Short mmCIF file of C-alpha atoms in Angstrom, two decimals:
data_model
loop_
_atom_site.label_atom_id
_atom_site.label_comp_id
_atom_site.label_asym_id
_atom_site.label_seq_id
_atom_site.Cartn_x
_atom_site.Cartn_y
_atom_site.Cartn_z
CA UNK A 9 167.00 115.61 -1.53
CA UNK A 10 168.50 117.51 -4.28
CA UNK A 11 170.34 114.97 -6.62
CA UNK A 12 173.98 115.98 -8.26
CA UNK A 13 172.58 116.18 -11.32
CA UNK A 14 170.00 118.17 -10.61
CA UNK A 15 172.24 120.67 -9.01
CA UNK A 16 174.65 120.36 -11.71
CA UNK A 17 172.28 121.17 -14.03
CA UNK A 18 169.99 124.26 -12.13
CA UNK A 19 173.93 125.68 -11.77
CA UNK A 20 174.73 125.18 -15.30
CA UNK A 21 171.39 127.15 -16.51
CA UNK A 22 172.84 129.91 -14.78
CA UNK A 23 174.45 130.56 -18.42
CA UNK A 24 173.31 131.24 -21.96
CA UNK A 25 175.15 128.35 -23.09
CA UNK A 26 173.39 125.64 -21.03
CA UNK A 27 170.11 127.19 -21.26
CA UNK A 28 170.43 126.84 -25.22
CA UNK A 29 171.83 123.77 -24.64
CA UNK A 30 169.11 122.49 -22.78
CA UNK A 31 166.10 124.84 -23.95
CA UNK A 32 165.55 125.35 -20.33
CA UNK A 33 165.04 128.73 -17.61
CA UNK A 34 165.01 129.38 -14.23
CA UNK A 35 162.46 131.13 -12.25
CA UNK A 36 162.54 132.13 -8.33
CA UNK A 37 159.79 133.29 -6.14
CA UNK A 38 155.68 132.10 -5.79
CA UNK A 39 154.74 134.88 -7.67
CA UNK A 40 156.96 134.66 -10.81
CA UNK A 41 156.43 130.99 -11.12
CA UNK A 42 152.80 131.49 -10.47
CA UNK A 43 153.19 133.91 -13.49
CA UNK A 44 154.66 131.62 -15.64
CA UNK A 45 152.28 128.26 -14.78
CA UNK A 46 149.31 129.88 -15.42
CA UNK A 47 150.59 130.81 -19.07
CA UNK A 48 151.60 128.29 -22.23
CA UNK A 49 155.04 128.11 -20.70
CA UNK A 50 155.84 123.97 -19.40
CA UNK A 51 157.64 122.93 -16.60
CA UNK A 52 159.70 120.83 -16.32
CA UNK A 53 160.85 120.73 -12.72
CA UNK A 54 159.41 122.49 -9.26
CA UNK A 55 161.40 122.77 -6.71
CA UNK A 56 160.36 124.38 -3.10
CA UNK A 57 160.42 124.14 0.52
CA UNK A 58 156.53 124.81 1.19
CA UNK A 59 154.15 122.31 -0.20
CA UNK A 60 151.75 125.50 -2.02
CA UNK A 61 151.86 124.51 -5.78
CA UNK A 62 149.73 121.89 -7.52
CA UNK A 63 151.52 121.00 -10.22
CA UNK A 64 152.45 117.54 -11.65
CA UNK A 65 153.83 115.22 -8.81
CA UNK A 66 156.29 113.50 -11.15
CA UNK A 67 157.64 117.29 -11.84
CA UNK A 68 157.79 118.44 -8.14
CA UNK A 69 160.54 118.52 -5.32
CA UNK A 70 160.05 119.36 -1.91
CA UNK A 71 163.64 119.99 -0.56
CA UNK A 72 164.98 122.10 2.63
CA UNK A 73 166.56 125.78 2.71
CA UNK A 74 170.08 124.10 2.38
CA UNK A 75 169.51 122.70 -0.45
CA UNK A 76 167.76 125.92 -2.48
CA UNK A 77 171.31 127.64 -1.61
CA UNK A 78 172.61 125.49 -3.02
CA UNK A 79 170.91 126.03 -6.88
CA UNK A 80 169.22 129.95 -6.03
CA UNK A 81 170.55 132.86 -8.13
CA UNK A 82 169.46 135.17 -5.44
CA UNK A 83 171.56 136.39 -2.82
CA UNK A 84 168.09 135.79 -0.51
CA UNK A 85 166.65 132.68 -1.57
CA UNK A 86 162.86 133.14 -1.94
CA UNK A 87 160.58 129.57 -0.94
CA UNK A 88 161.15 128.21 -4.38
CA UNK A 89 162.77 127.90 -7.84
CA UNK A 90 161.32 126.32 -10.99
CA UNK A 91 163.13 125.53 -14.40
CA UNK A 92 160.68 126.05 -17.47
CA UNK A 93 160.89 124.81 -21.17
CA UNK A 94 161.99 127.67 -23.64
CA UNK A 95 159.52 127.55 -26.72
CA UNK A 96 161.15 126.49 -29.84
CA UNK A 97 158.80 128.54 -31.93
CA UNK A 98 159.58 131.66 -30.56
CA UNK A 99 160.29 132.65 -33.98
CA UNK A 100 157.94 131.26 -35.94
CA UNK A 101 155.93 134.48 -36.80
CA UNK A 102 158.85 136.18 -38.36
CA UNK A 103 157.90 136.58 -41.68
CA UNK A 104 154.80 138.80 -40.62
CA UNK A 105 156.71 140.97 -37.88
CA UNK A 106 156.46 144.34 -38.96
CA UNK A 107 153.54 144.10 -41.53
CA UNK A 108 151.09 144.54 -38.15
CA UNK A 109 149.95 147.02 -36.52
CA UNK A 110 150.18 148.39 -32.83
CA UNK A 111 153.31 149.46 -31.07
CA UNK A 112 156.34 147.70 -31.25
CA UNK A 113 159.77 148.24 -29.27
CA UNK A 114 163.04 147.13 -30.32
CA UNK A 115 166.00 147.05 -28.30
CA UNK A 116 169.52 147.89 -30.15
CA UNK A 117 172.23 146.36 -27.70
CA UNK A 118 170.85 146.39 -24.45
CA UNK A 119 173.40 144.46 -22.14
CA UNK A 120 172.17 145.17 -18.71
CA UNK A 121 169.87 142.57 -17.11
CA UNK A 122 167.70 144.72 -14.97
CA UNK A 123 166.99 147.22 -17.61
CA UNK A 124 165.83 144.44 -20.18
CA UNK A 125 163.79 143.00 -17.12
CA UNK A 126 162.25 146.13 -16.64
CA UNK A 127 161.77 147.09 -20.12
CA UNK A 128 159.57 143.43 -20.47
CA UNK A 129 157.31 144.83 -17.75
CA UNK A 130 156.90 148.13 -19.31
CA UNK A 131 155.64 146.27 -22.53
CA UNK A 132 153.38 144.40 -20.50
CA UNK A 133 152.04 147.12 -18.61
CA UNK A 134 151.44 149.72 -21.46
CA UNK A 135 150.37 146.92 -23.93
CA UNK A 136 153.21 146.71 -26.13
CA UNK A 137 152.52 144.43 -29.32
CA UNK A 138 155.89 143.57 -29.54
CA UNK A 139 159.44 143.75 -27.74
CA UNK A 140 162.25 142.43 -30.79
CA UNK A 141 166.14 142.65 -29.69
CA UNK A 142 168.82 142.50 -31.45
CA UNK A 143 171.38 139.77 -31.51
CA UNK A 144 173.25 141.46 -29.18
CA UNK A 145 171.03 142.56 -26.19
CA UNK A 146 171.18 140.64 -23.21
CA UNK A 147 169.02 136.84 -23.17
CA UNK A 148 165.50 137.52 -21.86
CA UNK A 149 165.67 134.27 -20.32
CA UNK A 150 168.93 135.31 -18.29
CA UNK A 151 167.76 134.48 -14.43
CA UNK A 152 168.20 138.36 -13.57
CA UNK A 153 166.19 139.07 -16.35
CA UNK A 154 163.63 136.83 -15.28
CA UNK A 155 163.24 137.90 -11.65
CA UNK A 156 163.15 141.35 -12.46
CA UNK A 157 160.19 140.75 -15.08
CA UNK A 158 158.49 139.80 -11.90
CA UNK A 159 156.59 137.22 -14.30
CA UNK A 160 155.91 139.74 -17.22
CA UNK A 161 158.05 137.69 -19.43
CA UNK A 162 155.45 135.24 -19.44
CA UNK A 163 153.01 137.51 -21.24
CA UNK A 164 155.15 139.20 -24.03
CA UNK A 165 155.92 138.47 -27.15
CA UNK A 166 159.76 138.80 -27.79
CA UNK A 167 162.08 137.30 -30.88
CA UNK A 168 165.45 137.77 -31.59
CA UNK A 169 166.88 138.52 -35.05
CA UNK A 170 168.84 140.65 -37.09
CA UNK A 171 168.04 144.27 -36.78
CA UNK A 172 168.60 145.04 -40.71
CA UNK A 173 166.35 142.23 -41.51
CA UNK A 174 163.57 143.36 -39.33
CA UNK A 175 163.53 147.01 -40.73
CA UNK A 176 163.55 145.52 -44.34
CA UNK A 177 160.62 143.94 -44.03
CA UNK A 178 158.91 146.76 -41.30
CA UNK A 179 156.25 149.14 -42.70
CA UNK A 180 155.23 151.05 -39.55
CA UNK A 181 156.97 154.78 -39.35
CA UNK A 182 160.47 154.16 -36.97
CA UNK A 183 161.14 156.48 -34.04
CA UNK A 184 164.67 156.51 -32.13
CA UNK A 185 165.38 157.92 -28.87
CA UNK A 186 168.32 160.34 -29.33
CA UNK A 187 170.33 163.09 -26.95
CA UNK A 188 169.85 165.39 -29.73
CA UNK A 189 166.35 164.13 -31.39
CA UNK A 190 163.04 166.38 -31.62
CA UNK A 191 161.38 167.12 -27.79
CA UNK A 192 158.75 163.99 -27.63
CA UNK A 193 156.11 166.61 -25.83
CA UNK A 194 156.38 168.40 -29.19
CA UNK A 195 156.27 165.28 -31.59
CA UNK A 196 152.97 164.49 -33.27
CA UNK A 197 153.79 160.46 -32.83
CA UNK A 198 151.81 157.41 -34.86
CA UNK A 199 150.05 155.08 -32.89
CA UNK A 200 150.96 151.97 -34.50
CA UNK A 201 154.33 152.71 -34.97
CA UNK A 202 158.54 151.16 -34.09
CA UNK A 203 160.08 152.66 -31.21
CA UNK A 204 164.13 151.85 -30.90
CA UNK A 205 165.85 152.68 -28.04
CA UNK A 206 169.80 151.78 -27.92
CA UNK A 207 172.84 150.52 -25.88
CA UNK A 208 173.11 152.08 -22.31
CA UNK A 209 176.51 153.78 -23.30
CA UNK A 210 176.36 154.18 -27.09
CA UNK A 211 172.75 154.68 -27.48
CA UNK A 212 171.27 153.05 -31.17
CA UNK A 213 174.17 152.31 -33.83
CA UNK A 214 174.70 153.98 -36.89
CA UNK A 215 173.71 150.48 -38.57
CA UNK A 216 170.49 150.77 -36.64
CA UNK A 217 169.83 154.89 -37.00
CA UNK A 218 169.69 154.34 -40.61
CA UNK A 219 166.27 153.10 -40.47
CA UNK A 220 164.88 155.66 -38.02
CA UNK A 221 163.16 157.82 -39.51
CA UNK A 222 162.27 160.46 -37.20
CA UNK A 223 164.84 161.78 -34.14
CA UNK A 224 163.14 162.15 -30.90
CA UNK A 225 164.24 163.28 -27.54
CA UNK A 226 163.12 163.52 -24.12
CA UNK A 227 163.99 167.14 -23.21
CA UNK A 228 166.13 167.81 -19.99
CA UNK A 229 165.16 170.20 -17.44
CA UNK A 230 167.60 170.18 -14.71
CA UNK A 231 171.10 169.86 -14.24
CA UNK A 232 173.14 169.97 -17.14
CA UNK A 233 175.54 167.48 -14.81
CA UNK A 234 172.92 164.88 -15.37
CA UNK A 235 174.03 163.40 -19.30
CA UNK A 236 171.35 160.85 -19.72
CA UNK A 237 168.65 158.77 -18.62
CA UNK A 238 169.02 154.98 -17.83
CA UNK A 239 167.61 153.43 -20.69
CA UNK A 240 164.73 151.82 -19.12
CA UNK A 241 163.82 154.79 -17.40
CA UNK A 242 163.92 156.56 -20.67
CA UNK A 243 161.69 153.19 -22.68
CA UNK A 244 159.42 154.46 -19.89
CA UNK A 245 158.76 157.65 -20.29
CA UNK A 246 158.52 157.35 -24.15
CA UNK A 247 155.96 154.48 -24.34
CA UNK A 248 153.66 156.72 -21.77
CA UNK A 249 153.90 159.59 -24.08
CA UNK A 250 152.88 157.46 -27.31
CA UNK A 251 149.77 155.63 -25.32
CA UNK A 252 149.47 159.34 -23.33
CA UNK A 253 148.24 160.36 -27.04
CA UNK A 254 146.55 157.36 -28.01
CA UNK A 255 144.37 157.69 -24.91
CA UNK A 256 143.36 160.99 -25.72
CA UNK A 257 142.71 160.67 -29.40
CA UNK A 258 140.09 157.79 -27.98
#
């Protein structure tokens, strides 16, 4: 059974707090724990109802359907829930960020859990060197996050930090999604290259536009009633347009 503690503390991870607190994550569902134990992420606890993982027997829990109500952020409990270690050198590379090449994205006040979840699996799906957020987007580690990374979040590389700093010490030409930026099917676009995309209702801040450098736009064909595109909707449509081109050129 489920101890007290243990479903004192699952609960508690349920916020940003505790999770810094205790450097720990959730993760629901075979797949996204699957995800996450077959990359450099540790576990520290497995908990599940159908003896299928083979994992360290100190570190696993087989408990009843009761009890994973008990601890599951999902409305539908899936067969199991795992808590994982959060690195604590998630930011050692810092000093090099920006002086590499490839494609980076960076995220200026993102606050909605399913978009940042699905913005992690676009990176991993188009190959994205880099996803860097500011201080102010949403924590990747945030269980909604997590389950809708569907265990992308276990293959990309994403830091934290000051926006300014990052741009001082960037090299790589800066491209910001705008309502009123150049048409990106008109753009001639760099492959290794910063792509910002902003806040769901006040797109990228004026701190942050002062480092793009060029305006672009995804151009609207249909009902003027529609104002904008959901932001990871729009992260997707741009990053298939810069690897569209990079495809071609090889």
């Amino acid at each position: 059974m489920l101890s007290k503690n243990q479903i004192k503390l699952i609960n508690n991870l349920k916020t940003k707090r505790y999770r810094s607190k205790h450097k720990l994550f959730i993760a629901e569902g075979v797949k996204v724990i699957k995800e996450f134990l077959k990359s450099d992420y540790e576990l520290e606890a497995l908990y599940t109802t159908v003896d299928i993982f083979s994992v360290d027997a100190k570190k696993y829990f087989l408990i009843d359907e009761s009890e994973l109500k008990k601890v599951s952020c999902l409305i539908t409990p899936q067969i199991a829930l795992a808590l994982f270690k959060i690195p604590t050198d998630e930011f050692e590379n810092e000093e090099n960020e920006g002086n590499n090449g490839g494609l980076k994205l960076v995220l200026d006040g993102v606050r909605d859990p399913g978009n940042l979840g699905t913005i992690i699996r676009l990176c991993d799906w188009f190959d994205v060197n880099e996803l860097v957020c500011s201080s102010d987007t949403v924590d990747c580690y945030n269980p909604k996050v997590v389950q809708a990374t569907m265990g992308s979040l276990a293959r990309v590389s994403i830091s934290y930090q000051d926006i300014e700093t990052f741009f001082k010490k960037n090299t790589l030409p800066v491209y910001g999604a705008f309502m009123d930026g150049e048409p990106i099917y008109t753009t001639e676009v760099s492959q290794d290259a910063v792509i910002v995309m902003g806040n769901e209702a006040q797109g990228i801040s004026k701190e942050t536009s002062f480092y793009v450098q060029e305006r672009i736009s995804i151009p609207q064909l249909g009902d003027p009633a529609v104002e904008s595109l959901n932001v990871a909707t729009a992260s997707s449509i741009l990053l298939n347009e810069f690897k569209r081109l990079s495809f071609i050129e090889k």
